[in-house]
Amino acid sequence: MENEKLISAQLFCTLHQIEPDFIQRLGEYGLIEIWFEQDEPYLQPDQLKDLELITRLYADLGINPEGIDAILHLLRRISALREEVVFLRNRLEFYEHP
């Protein structure tokens, strides 16, 4: 992967005022994927939305990686259920008003 498309983990940590070992722990726990180029850790841009949410949960609320994993799982489940409700409402509307 080209270095231009990756985001420096060190820069992310500096901008969000978190310690670099937190990013490493997230990678070890499987919450994010870390790319290494020349022994420097980098992040993929498509991970930023989740990583910023994770950072807020950690920094603002003091939630550990295990708790963050549980929260992310529940948020994904809620999102899937919302999509299912929309689908079912549309289907019901189709059958109620032919």
mmCIF file of N, CA and C in Angstrom, residues 22 26 29 31 50 52-80:
data_model
loop_
_atom_site.group_PDB
_atom_site.id
_atom_site.type_symbol
_atom_site.label_atom_id
_atom_site.label_comp_id
_atom_site.label_asym_id
_atom_site.label_seq_id
_atom_site.Cartn_x
_atom_site.Cartn_y
_atom_site.Cartn_z
ATOM 1 N N PHE A 22 -1.713 3.130 22.971
ATOM 2 C CA PHE A 22 -3.146 2.856 22.873
ATOM 3 C C PHE A 22 -3.491 2.338 21.484
ATOM 4 N N LEU A 26 -5.058 -1.339 20.493
ATOM 5 C CA LEU A 26 -6.232 -1.520 19.642
ATOM 6 C C LEU A 26 -5.929 -2.492 18.516
ATOM 7 N N TYR A 29 -5.741 -5.996 19.908
ATOM 8 C CA TYR A 29 -7.073 -6.483 20.268
ATOM 9 C C TYR A 29 -7.946 -6.744 19.039
ATOM 10 N N LEU A 31 -9.233 -4.332 16.997
ATOM 11 C CA LEU A 31 -10.224 -3.290 16.748
ATOM 12 C C LEU A 31 -9.861 -2.421 15.544
ATOM 13 N N ASP A 50 -14.218 5.107 12.745
ATOM 14 C CA ASP A 50 -14.278 4.219 13.908
ATOM 15 C C ASP A 50 -13.191 4.566 14.924
ATOM 16 N N GLU A 52 -11.802 7.442 15.538
ATOM 17 C CA GLU A 52 -12.137 8.652 16.284
ATOM 18 C C GLU A 52 -13.215 8.376 17.334
ATOM 19 N N LEU A 53 -14.185 7.515 17.011
ATOM 20 C CA LEU A 53 -15.185 7.108 18.001
ATOM 21 C C LEU A 53 -14.506 6.355 19.146
ATOM 22 N N ILE A 54 -13.634 5.429 18.800
ATOM 23 C CA ILE A 54 -12.895 4.655 19.808
ATOM 24 C C ILE A 54 -12.087 5.589 20.696
ATOM 25 N N THR A 55 -11.436 6.568 20.093
ATOM 26 C CA THR A 55 -10.617 7.512 20.847
ATOM 27 C C THR A 55 -11.468 8.319 21.822
ATOM 28 N N ARG A 56 -12.645 8.753 21.372
ATOM 29 C CA ARG A 56 -13.541 9.496 22.278
ATOM 30 C C ARG A 56 -14.010 8.621 23.438
ATOM 31 N N LEU A 57 -14.362 7.372 23.134
ATOM 32 C CA LEU A 57 -14.793 6.467 24.201
ATOM 33 C C LEU A 57 -13.681 6.251 25.220
ATOM 34 N N TYR A 58 -12.475 6.134 24.715
ATOM 35 C CA TYR A 58 -11.329 5.896 25.588
ATOM 36 C C TYR A 58 -10.945 7.152 26.371
ATOM 37 N N ALA A 59 -10.754 8.255 25.652
ATOM 38 C CA ALA A 59 -10.246 9.471 26.288
ATOM 39 C C ALA A 59 -11.298 10.166 27.157
ATOM 40 N N ASP A 60 -12.516 10.273 26.657
ATOM 41 C CA ASP A 60 -13.543 11.017 27.382
ATOM 42 C C ASP A 60 -14.236 10.195 28.463
ATOM 43 N N LEU A 61 -14.413 8.905 28.194
ATOM 44 C CA LEU A 61 -15.170 8.075 29.138
ATOM 45 C C LEU A 61 -14.318 7.042 29.876
ATOM 46 N N GLY A 62 -13.068 6.890 29.473
ATOM 47 C CA GLY A 62 -12.173 5.957 30.154
ATOM 48 C C GLY A 62 -12.522 4.494 29.934
ATOM 49 N N ILE A 63 -13.078 4.174 28.784
ATOM 50 C CA ILE A 63 -13.481 2.794 28.498
ATOM 51 C C ILE A 63 -12.291 2.031 27.912
ATOM 52 N N ASN A 64 -12.050 0.838 28.426
ATOM 53 C CA ASN A 64 -10.920 0.027 27.971
ATOM 54 C C ASN A 64 -11.240 -0.665 26.643
ATOM 55 N N PRO A 65 -10.223 -1.231 25.980
ATOM 56 C CA PRO A 65 -10.451 -1.879 24.677
ATOM 57 C C PRO A 65 -11.523 -2.970 24.695
ATOM 58 N N GLU A 66 -11.636 -3.725 25.756
ATOM 59 C CA GLU A 66 -12.667 -4.756 25.842
ATOM 60 C C GLU A 66 -14.060 -4.135 25.837
ATOM 61 N N GLY A 67 -14.232 -3.060 26.592
ATOM 62 C CA GLY A 67 -15.511 -2.348 26.621
ATOM 63 C C GLY A 67 -15.814 -1.690 25.287
ATOM 64 N N ILE A 68 -14.786 -1.150 24.659
ATOM 65 C CA ILE A 68 -14.960 -0.535 23.340
ATOM 66 C C ILE A 68 -15.411 -1.571 22.327
ATOM 67 N N ASP A 69 -14.824 -2.755 22.389
ATOM 68 C CA ASP A 69 -15.215 -3.834 21.479
ATOM 69 C C ASP A 69 -16.694 -4.172 21.660
ATOM 70 N N ALA A 70 -17.145 -4.253 22.900
ATOM 71 C CA ALA A 70 -18.550 -4.554 23.175
ATOM 72 C C ALA A 70 -19.456 -3.437 22.667
ATOM 73 N N ILE A 71 -19.069 -2.197 22.864
ATOM 74 C CA ILE A 71 -19.862 -1.066 22.403
ATOM 75 C C ILE A 71 -19.954 -1.050 20.884
ATOM 76 N N LEU A 72 -18.832 -1.266 20.204
ATOM 77 C CA LEU A 72 -18.833 -1.291 18.735
ATOM 78 C C LEU A 72 -19.723 -2.410 18.208
ATOM 79 N N HIS A 73 -19.683 -3.560 18.866
ATOM 80 C CA HIS A 73 -20.534 -4.680 18.459
ATOM 81 C C HIS A 73 -22.012 -4.288 18.579
ATOM 82 N N LEU A 74 -22.369 -3.667 19.696
ATOM 83 C CA LEU A 74 -23.753 -3.258 19.896
ATOM 84 C C LEU A 74 -24.183 -2.173 18.904
ATOM 85 N N LEU A 75 -23.298 -1.224 18.616
ATOM 86 C CA LEU A 75 -23.630 -0.175 17.644
ATOM 87 C C LEU A 75 -23.849 -0.763 16.249
ATOM 88 N N ARG A 76 -23.023 -1.731 15.882
ATOM 89 C CA ARG A 76 -23.207 -2.385 14.577
ATOM 90 C C ARG A 76 -24.512 -3.170 14.541
ATOM 91 N N ARG A 77 -24.843 -3.800 15.640
ATOM 92 C CA ARG A 77 -26.096 -4.564 15.719
ATOM 93 C C ARG A 77 -27.301 -3.625 15.622
ATOM 94 N N ILE A 78 -27.239 -2.489 16.304
ATOM 95 C CA ILE A 78 -28.322 -1.507 16.233
ATOM 96 C C ILE A 78 -28.489 -1.017 14.799
ATOM 97 N N SER A 79 -27.392 -0.739 14.142
ATOM 98 C CA SER A 79 -27.445 -0.281 12.755
ATOM 99 C C SER A 79 -28.092 -1.329 11.849
ATOM 100 N N ALA A 80 -27.726 -2.593 12.037
ATOM 101 C CA ALA A 80 -28.312 -3.676 11.239
ATOM 102 C C ALA A 80 -29.809 -3.800 11.517
#
